[in-house]
PDB file of C-alpha atoms and ligand atoms in Angstrom:
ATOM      1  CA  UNK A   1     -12.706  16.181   2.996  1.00  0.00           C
ATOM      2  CA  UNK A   2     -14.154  12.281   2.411  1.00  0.00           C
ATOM      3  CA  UNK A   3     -13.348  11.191   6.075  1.00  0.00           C
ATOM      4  CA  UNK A   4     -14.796  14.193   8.009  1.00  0.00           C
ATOM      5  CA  UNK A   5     -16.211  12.959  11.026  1.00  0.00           C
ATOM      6  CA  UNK A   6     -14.888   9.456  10.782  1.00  0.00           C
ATOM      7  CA  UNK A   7     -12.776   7.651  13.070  1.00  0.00           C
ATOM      8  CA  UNK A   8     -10.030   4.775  12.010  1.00  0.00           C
ATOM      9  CA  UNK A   9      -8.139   2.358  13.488  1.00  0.00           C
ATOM     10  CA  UNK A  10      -5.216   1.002  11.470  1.00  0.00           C
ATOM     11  CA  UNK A  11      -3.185  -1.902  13.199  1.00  0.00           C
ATOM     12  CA  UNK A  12       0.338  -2.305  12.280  1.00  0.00           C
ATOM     13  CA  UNK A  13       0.359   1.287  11.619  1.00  0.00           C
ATOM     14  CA  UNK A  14       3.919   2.364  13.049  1.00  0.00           C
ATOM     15  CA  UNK A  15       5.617   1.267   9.487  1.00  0.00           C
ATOM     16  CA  UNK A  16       4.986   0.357   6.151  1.00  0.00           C
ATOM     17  CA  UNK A  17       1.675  -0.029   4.219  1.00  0.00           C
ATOM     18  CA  UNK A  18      -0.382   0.678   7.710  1.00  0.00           C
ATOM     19  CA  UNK A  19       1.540   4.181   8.107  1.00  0.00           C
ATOM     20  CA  UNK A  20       0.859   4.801   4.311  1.00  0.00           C
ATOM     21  CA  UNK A  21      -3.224   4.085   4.830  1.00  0.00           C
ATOM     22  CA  UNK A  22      -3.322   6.068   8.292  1.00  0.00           C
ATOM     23  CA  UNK A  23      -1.667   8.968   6.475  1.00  0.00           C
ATOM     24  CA  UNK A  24      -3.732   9.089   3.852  1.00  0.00           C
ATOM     25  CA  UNK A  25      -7.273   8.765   6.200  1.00  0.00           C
ATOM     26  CA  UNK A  26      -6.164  11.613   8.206  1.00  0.00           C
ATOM     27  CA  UNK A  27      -5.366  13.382   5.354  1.00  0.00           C
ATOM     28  CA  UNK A  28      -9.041  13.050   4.445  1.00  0.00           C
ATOM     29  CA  UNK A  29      -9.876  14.307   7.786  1.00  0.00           C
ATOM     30  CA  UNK A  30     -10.846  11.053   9.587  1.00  0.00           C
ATOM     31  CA  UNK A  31      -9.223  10.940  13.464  1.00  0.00           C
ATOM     32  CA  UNK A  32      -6.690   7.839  13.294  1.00  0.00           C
ATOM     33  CA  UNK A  33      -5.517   5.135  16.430  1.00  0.00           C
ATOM     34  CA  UNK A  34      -2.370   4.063  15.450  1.00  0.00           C
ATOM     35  CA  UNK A  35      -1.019   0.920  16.372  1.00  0.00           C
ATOM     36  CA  UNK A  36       2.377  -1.266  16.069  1.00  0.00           C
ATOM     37  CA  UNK A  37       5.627  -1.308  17.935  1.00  0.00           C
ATOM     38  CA  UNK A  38       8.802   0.654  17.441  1.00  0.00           C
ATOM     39  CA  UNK A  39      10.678   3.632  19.258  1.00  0.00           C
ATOM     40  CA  UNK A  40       8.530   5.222  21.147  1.00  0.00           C
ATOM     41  CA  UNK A  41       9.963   8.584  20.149  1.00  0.00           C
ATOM     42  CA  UNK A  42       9.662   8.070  16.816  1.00  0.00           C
ATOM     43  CA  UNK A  43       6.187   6.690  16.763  1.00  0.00           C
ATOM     44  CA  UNK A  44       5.476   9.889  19.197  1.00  0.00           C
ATOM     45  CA  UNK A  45       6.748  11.983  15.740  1.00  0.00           C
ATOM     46  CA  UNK A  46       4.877  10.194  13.401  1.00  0.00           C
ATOM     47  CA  UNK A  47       1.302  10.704  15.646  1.00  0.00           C
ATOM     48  CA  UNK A  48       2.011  14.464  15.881  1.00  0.00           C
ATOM     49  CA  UNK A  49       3.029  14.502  12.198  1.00  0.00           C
ATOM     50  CA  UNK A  50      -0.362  12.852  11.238  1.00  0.00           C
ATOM     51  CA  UNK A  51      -1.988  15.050  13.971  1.00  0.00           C
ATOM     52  CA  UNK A  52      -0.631  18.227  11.915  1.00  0.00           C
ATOM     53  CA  UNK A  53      -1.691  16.951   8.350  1.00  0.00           C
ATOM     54  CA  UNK A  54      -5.481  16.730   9.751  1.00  0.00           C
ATOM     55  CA  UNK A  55      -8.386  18.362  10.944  1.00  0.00           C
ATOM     56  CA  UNK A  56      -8.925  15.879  13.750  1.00  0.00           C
ATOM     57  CA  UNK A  57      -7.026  13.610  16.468  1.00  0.00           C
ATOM     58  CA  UNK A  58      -4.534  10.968  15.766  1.00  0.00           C
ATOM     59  CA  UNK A  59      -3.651   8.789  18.353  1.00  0.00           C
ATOM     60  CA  UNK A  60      -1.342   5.591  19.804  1.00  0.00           C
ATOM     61  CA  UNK A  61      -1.936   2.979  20.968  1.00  0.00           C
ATOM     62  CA  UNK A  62       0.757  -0.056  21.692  1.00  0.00           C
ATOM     63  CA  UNK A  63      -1.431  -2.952  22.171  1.00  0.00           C
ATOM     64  CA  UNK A  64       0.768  -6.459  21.160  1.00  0.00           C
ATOM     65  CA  UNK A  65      -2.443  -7.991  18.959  1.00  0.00           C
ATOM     66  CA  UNK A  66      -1.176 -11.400  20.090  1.00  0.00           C
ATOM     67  CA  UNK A  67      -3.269 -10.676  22.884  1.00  0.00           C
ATOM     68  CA  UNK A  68      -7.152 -10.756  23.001  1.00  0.00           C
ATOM     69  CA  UNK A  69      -7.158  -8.628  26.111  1.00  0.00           C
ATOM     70  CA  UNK A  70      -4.579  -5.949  24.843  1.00  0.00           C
ATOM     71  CA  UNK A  71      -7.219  -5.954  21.681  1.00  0.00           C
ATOM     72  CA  UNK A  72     -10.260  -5.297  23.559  1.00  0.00           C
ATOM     73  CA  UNK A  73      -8.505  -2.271  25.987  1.00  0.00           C
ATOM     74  CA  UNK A  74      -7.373  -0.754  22.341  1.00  0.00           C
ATOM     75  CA  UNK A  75     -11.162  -0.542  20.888  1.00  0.00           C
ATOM     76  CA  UNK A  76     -12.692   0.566  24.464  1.00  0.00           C
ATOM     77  CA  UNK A  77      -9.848   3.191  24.385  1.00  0.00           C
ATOM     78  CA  UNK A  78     -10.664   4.326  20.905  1.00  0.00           C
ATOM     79  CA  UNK A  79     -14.075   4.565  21.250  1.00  0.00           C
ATOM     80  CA  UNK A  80     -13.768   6.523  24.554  1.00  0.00           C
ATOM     81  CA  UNK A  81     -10.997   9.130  22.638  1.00  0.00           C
ATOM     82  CA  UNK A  82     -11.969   9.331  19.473  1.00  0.00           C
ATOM     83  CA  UNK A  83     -15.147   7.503  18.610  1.00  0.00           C
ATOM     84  CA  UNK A  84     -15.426   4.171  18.171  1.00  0.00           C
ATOM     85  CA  UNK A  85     -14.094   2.655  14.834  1.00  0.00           C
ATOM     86  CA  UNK A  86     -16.068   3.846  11.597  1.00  0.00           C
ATOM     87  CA  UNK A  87     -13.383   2.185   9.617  1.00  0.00           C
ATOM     88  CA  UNK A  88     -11.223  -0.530  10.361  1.00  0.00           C
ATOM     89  CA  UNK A  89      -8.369  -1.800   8.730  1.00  0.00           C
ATOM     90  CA  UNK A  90      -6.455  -5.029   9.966  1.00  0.00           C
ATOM     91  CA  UNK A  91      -3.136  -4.392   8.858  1.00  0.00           C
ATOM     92  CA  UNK A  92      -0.872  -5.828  11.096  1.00  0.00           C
ATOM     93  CA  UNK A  93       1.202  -9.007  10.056  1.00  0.00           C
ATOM     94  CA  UNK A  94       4.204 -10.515  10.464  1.00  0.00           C
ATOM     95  CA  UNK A  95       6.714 -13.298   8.462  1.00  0.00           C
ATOM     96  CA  UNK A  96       8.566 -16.156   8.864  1.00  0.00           C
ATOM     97  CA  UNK A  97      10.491 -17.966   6.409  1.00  0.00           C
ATOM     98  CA  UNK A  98      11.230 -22.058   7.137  1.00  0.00           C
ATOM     99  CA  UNK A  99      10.803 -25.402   5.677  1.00  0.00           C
ATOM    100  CA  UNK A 100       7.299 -26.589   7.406  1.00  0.00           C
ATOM    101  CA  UNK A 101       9.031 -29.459   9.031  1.00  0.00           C
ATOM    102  CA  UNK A 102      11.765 -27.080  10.245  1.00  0.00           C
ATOM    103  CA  UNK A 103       9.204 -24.186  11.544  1.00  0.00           C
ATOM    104  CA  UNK A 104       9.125 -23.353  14.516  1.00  0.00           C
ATOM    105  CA  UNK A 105       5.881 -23.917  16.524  1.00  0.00           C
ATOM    106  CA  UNK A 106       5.968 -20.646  18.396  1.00  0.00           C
ATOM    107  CA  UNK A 107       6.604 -18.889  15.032  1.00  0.00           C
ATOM    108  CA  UNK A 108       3.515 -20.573  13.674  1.00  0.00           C
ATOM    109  CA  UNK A 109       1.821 -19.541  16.611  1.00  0.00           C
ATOM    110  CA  UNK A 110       2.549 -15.962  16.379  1.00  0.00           C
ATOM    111  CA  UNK A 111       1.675 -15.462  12.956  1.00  0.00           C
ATOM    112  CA  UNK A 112      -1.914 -17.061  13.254  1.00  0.00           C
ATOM    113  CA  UNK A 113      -2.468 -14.886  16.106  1.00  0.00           C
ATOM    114  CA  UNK A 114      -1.415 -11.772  14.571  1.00  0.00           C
ATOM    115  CA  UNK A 115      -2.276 -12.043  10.948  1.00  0.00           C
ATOM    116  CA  UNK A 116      -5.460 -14.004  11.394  1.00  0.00           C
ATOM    117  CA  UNK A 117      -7.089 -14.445  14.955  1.00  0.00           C
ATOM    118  CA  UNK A 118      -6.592 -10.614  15.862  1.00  0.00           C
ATOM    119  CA  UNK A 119      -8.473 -10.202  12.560  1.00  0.00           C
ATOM    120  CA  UNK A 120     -11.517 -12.003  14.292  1.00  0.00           C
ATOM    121  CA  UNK A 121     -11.474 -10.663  17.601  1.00  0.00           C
ATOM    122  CA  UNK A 122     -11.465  -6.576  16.392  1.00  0.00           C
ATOM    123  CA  UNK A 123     -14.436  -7.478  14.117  1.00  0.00           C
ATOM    124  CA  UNK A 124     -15.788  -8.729  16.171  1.00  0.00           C
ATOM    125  CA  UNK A 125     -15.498  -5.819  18.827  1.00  0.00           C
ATOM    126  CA  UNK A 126     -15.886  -3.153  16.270  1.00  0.00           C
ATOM    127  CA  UNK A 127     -19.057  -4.485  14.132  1.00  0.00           C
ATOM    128  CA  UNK A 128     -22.125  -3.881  16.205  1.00  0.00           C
ATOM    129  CA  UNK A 129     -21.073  -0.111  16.839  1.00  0.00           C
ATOM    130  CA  UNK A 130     -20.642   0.056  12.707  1.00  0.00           C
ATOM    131  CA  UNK A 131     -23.975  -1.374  12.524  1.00  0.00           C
ATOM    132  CA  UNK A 132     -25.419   0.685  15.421  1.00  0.00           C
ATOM    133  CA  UNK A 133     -24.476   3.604  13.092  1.00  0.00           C
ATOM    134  CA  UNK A 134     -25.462   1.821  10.023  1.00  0.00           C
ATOM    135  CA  UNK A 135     -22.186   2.541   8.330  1.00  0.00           C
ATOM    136  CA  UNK A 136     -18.934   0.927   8.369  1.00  0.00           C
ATOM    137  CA  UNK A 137     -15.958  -0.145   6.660  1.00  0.00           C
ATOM    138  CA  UNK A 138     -13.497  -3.568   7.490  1.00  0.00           C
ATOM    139  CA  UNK A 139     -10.368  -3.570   5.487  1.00  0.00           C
ATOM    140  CA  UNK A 140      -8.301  -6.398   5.718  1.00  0.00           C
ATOM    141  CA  UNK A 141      -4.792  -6.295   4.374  1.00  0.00           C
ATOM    142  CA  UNK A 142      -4.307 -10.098   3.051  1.00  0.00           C
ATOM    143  CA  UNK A 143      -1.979 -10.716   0.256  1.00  0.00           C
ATOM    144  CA  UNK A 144      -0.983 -12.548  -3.338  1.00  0.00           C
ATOM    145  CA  UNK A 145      -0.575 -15.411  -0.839  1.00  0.00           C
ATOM    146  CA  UNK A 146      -4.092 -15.551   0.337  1.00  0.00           C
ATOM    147  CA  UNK A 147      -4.511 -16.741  -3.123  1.00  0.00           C
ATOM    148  CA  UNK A 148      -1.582 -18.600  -4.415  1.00  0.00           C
ATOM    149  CA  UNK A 149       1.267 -20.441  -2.102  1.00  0.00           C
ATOM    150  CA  UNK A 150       5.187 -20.092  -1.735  1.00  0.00           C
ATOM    151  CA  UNK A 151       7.292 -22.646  -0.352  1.00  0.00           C
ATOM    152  CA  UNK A 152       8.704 -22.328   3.184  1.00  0.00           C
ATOM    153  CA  UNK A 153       5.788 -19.625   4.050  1.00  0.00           C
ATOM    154  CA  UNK A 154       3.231 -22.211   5.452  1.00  0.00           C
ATOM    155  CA  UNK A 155       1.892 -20.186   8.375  1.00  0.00           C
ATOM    156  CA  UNK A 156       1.720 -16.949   6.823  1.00  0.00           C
ATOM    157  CA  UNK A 157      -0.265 -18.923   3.506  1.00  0.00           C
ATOM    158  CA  UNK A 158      -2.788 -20.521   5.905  1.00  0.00           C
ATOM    159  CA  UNK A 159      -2.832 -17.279   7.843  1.00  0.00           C
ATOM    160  CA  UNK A 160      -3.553 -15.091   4.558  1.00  0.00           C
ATOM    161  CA  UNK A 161      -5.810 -17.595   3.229  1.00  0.00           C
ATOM    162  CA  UNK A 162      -7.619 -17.449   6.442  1.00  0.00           C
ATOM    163  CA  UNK A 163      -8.084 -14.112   6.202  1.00  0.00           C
ATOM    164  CA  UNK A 164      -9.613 -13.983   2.592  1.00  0.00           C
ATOM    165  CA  UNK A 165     -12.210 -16.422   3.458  1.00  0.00           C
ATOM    166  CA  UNK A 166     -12.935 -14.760   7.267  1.00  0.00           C
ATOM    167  CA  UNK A 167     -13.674 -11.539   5.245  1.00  0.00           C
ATOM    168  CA  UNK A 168     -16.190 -12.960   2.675  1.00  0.00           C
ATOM    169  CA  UNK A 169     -18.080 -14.092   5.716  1.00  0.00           C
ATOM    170  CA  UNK A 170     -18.512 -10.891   7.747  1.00  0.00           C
ATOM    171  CA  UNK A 171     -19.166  -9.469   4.072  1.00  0.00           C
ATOM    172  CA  UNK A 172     -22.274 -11.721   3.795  1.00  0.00           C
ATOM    173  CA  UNK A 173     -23.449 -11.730   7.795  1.00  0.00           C
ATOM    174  CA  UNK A 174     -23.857  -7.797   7.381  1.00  0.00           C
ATOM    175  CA  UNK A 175     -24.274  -7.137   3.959  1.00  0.00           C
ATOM    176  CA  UNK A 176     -27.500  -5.077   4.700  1.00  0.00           C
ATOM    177  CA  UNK A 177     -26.042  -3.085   7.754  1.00  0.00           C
ATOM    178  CA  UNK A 178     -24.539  -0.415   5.541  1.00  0.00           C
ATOM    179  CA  UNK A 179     -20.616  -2.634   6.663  1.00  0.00           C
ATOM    180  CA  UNK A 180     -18.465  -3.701   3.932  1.00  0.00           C
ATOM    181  CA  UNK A 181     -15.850  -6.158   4.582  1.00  0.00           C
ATOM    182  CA  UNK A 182     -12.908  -6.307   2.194  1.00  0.00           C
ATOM    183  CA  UNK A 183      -9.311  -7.724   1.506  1.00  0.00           C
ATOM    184  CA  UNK A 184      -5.887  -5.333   0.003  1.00  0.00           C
ATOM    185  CA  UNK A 185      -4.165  -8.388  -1.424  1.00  0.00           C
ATOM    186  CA  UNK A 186      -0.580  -7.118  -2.159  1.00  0.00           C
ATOM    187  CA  UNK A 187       1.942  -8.447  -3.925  1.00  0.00           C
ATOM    188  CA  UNK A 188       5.444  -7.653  -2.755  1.00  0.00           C
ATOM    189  CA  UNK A 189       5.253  -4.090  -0.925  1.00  0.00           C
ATOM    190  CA  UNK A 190       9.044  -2.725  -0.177  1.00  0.00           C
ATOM    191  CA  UNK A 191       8.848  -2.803   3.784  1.00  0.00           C
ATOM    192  CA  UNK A 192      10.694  -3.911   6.789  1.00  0.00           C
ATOM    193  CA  UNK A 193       8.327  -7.244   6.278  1.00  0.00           C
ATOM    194  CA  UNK A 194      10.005  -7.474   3.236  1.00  0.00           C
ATOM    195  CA  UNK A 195      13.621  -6.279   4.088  1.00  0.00           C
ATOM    196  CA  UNK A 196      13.477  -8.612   7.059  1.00  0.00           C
ATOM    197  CA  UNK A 197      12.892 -12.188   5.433  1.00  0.00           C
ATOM    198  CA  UNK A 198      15.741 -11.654   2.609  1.00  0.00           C
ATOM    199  CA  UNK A 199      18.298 -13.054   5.139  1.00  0.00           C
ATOM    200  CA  UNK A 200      16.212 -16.206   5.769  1.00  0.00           C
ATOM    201  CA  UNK A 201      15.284 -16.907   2.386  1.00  0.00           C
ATOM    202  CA  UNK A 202      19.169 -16.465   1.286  1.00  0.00           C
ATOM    203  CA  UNK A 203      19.363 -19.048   3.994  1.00  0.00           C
ATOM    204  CA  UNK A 204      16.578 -21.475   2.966  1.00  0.00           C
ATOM    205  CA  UNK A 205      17.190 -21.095  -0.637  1.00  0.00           C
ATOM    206  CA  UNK A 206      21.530 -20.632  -0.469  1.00  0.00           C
ATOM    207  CA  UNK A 207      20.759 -17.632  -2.430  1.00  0.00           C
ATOM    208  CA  UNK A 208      22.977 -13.891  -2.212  1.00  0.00           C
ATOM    209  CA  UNK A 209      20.384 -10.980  -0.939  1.00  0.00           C
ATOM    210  CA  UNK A 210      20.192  -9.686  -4.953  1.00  0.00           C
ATOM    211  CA  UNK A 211      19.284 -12.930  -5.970  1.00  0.00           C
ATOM    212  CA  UNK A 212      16.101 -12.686  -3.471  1.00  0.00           C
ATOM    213  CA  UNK A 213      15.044 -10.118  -4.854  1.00  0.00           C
ATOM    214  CA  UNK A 214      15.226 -10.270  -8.276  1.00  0.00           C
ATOM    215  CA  UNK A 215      14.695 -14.288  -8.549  1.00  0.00           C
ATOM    216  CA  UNK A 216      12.374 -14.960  -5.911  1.00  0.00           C
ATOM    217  CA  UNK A 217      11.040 -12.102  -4.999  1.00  0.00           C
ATOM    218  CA  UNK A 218      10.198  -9.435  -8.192  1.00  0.00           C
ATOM    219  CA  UNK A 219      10.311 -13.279  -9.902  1.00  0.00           C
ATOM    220  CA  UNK A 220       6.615 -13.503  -9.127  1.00  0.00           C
ATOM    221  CA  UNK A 221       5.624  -9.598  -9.930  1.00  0.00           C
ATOM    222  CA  UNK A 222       5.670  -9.284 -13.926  1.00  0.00           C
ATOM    223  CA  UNK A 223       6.020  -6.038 -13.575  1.00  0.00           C
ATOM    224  CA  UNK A 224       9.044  -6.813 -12.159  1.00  0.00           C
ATOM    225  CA  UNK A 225       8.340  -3.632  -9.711  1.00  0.00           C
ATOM    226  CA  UNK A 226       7.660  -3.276  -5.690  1.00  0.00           C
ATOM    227  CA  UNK A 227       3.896  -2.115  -5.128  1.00  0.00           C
ATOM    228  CA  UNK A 228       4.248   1.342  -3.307  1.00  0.00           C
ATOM    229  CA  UNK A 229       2.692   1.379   0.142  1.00  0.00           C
ATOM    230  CA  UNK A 230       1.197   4.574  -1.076  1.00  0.00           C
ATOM    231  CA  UNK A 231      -0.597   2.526  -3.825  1.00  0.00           C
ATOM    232  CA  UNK A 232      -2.317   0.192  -1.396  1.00  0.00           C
ATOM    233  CA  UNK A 233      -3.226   3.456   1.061  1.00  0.00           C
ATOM    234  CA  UNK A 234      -5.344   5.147  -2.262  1.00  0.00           C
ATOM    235  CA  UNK A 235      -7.176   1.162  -3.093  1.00  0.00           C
ATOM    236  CA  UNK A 236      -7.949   1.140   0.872  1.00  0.00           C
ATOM    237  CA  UNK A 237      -9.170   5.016   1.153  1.00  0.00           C
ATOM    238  CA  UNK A 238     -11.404   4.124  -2.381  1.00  0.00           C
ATOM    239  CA  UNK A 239     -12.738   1.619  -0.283  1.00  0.00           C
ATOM    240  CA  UNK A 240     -13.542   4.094   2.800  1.00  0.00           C
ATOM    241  CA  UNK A 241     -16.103   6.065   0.013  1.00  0.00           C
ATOM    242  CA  UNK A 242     -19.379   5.885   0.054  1.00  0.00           C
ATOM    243  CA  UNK A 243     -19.316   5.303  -3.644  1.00  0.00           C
ATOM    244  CA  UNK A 244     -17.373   1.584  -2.807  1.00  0.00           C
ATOM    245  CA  UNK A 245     -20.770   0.454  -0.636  1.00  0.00           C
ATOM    246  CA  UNK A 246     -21.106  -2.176  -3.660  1.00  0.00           C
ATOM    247  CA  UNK A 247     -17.845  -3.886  -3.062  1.00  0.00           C
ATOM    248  CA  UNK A 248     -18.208  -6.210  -0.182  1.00  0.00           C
ATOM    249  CA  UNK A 249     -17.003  -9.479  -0.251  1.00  0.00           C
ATOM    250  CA  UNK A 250     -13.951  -8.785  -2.373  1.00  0.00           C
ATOM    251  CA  UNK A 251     -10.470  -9.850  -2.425  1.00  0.00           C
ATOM    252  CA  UNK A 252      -8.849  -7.217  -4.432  1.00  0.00           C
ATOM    253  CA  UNK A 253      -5.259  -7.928  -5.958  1.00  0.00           C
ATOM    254  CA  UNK A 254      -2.479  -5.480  -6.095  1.00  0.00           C
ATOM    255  CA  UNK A 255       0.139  -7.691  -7.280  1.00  0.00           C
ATOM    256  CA  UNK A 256       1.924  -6.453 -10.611  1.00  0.00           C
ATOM    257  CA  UNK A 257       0.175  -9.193 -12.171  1.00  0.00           C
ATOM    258  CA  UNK A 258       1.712 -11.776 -10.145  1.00  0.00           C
ATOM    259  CA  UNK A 259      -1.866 -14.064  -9.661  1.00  0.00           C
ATOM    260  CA  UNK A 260      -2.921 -13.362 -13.135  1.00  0.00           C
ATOM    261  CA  UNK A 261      -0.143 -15.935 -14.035  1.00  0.00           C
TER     262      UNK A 261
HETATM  263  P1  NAD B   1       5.837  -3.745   8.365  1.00  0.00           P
HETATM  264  O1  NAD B   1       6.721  -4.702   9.087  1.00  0.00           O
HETATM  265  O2  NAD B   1       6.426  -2.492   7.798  1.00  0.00           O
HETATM  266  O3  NAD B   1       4.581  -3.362   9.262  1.00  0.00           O
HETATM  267  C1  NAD B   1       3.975  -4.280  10.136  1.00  0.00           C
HETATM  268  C2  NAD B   1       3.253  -3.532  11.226  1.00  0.00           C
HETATM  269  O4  NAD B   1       2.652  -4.477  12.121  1.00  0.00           O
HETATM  270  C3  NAD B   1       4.214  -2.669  12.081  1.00  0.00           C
HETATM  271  O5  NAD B   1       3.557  -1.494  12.455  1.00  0.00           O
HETATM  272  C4  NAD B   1       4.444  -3.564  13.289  1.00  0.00           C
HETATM  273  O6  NAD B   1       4.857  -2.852  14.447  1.00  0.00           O
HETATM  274  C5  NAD B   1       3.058  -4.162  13.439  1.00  0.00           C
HETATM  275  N1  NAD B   1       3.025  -5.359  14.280  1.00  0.00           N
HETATM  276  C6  NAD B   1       3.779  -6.477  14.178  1.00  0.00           C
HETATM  277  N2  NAD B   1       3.476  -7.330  15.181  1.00  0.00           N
HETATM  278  C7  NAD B   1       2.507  -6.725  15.922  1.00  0.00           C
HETATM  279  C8  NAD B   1       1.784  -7.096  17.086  1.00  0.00           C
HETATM  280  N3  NAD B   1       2.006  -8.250  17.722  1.00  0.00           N
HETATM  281  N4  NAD B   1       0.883  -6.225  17.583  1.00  0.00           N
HETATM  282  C9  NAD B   1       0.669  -5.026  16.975  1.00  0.00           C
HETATM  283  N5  NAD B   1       1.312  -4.629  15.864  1.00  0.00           N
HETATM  284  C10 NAD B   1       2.233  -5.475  15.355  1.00  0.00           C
HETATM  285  O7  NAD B   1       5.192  -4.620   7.208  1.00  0.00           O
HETATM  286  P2  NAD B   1       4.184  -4.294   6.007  1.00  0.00           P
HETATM  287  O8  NAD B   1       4.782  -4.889   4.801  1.00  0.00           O
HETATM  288  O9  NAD B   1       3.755  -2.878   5.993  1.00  0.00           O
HETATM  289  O10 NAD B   1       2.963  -5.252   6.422  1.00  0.00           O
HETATM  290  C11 NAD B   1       1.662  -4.796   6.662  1.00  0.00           C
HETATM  291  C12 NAD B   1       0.676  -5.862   6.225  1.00  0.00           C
HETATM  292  O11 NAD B   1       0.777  -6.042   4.820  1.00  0.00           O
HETATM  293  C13 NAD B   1       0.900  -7.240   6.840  1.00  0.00           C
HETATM  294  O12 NAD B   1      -0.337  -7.827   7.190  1.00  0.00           O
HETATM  295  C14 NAD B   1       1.544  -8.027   5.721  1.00  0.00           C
HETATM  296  O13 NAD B   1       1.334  -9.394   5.834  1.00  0.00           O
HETATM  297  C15 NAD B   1       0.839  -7.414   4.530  1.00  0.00           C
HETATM  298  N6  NAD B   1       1.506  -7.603   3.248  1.00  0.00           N
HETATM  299  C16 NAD B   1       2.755  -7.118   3.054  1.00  0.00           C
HETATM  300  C17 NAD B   1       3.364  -7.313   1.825  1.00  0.00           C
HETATM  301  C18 NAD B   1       4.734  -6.831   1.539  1.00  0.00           C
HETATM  302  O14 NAD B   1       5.293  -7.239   0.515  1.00  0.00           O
HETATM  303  N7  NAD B   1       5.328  -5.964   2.357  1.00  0.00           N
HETATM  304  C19 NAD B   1       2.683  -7.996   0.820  1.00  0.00           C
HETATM  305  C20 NAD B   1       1.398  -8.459   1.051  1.00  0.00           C
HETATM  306  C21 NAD B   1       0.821  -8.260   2.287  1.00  0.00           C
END
C-alpha cells in the first residue's frame, strides 16, 4: 500500500470532497484524523467504516477551525494518537452567496477564517514535524475561483485566491525539506457546498433552482458535468506519492475546462 506508515489529517472531512480524499488515504493504508461537523452518529459510522477499509487508525476530531485554539488541540491530539501529520490536506471551506455591499460582515468573517486563516495556522503547526522527518505533503483544496471571479462570491474569491498564493509560498520556504505544498482547484464538485448556495443564488440572481444549475452553475464547466469528489481524492492521493516530490508550488485545475476559457 502507498500510505503505509503515514498519518493524514483531512479537515472538512465529515462530507464531500474531504470524505472522498480521507477514504481514499486510508485505503492506501495511511491512519486518517477526520474533521468537520455533522451527526455525531453518523460521523461515528463513517470513522469505523474508514477504520474497516484500512490497515491502520482513523480517527475524529470536531475542532470548529474558526478557532486557532481548537486548531492547535486537533494537531497535538493527532500527533499524540496517531503520529503527527505526514500529509495534510486543508479541505475545509464554506460559502456564501451576496452582493458585496449586501454581505454580511460576520459571513465574511467566517469564510476568511475557515477557508484561508485555518490554512495558515495548521501549516504552520504541522511543517517543522514534516521537516523534522524530511518528508511531507500540504494539500490545499482551493478552487476555479482562486483563479477567476464570480459575482456575489467576494469573500470566498479573496479567500480562494488567498489560498493559491499562501501555498506557493510555503512551496518555496521548504522546497528543500523533502515538503511539497500544493492547491486541488475544483471546479463545481456536487456537494452540500454546492446544494446549499442554489437557494441564495435563485435569490440573488431571481433564477428557479434548474436554472442554477444549468445557467450559472454547469454554465462555467464546458463539460457541462459536476467533477466527482472521487476525482479530486485520486489528483490529491497522486500528490501523496513519492513520485509527485517535483510538483510543489502548483495550483492544479480540475475544472471541466472552465479556466481554460
Ligand atoms: P462540504 O460542505 O460537503 O464539506 C465541507 C466540510 O467542511 C464539511 O466536513 C464541514 O463539516 C467542514 N466544515 C465547515 N465549517 C467548518 C469549521 N468551522 N470547522 C471544521 N470543519 C468545517 O463541501 P465540499 O464541496 O466538499 O467542500 C470542500 C472544499 O472544497 C471546500 O474548501 C470548498 O471551498 C472546496 N471546493 C468545493 C467545490 C464544489 O463545487 N463543491 C469547488 C471548488 C472547491
Amino acid at each position: 500500500m502507498l500510505l503505509e506508515g503515514k498519518c493524514a489529517l483531512v479537515t472538512g472531512s465529515t462530507s464531500g470532497i474531504g470524505l472522498a480524499i480521507a477514504r481514499a488515504f486510508a485505503a492506501e493504508g495511511a491512519a486518517v484524523m477526520l474533521n468537520g461537523f455533522g451527526d455525531r452518529q453518523e460521523i461515528e459510522a463513517i470513522r469505523a467504516e474508514i477504520e474497516a477499509t484500512s490497515s491502520a487508525k482513523a480517527l475524529y476530531d470536531g475542532a470548529d477551525l474558526s478557532k486557532p485554539d481548537a486548531i492547535d488541540a486537533m494537531i497535538a491530539r493527532c500527533t499524540a494518537e496517531i503520529g503527527s501529520p505526514d500529509i495534510l490536506v486543508n479541505n475545509a471551506g464554506i460559502q456564501f452567496v451576496a452582493p458585496v455591499t449586501e454581505f454580511p460582515p460576520e459571513k465574511w468573517d467566517a469564510i476568511i477564517a475557515i477557508n484561508l486563516t485555518a490554512v495558515f495556522h495548521t501549516t504552520r503547526l504541522a511543517l517543522p514535524q514534516m521537516r523534522a522527518k524530511g518528508w511531507g505533503r500540504i494539500i490545499n483544496t482551493a478552487s476555479a475561483h482562486s483563479l477567476v471571479a464570480s459575482p456575489n462570491k467576494s469573500a470566498y474569491v479573496a479567500a480562494k485566491h488567498g489560498v493559491a498564493g499562501f501555498t506557493k509560498s510555503v512551496a518555496l520556504e521548504c522546497a528543500q525539506d523533502g515538503v511539497t505544498a500544493n492547491c486541488i482547484s475544483p471546479g463545481y464538485v456536487w456537494t452540500k457546498l454546492v446544494e446549499n448556495q442554489i437557494p441564495d443564488t435563485m435569490k440573488a440572481r431571481s433564477l428557479t433552482r434548474e436554472q442554477v444549475i444549468n445557467d450559472v452553475l454547469l454554465a462555467a464547466q464546458p463539460t457541462k458535468q459536476f467533477v466527482t469528489p472521487e476525482q479530486v481524492a485520486a489528483l490529491a492521493l497522486f500528490l501523496a506519492r513519492d513520485e509527485a516530490a517535483s510538483i510543489t508550488g502548483a495550483n492544479l485545475s480540475m475544472d471541466g475546462g472552465w479556466t481554460a476559457a
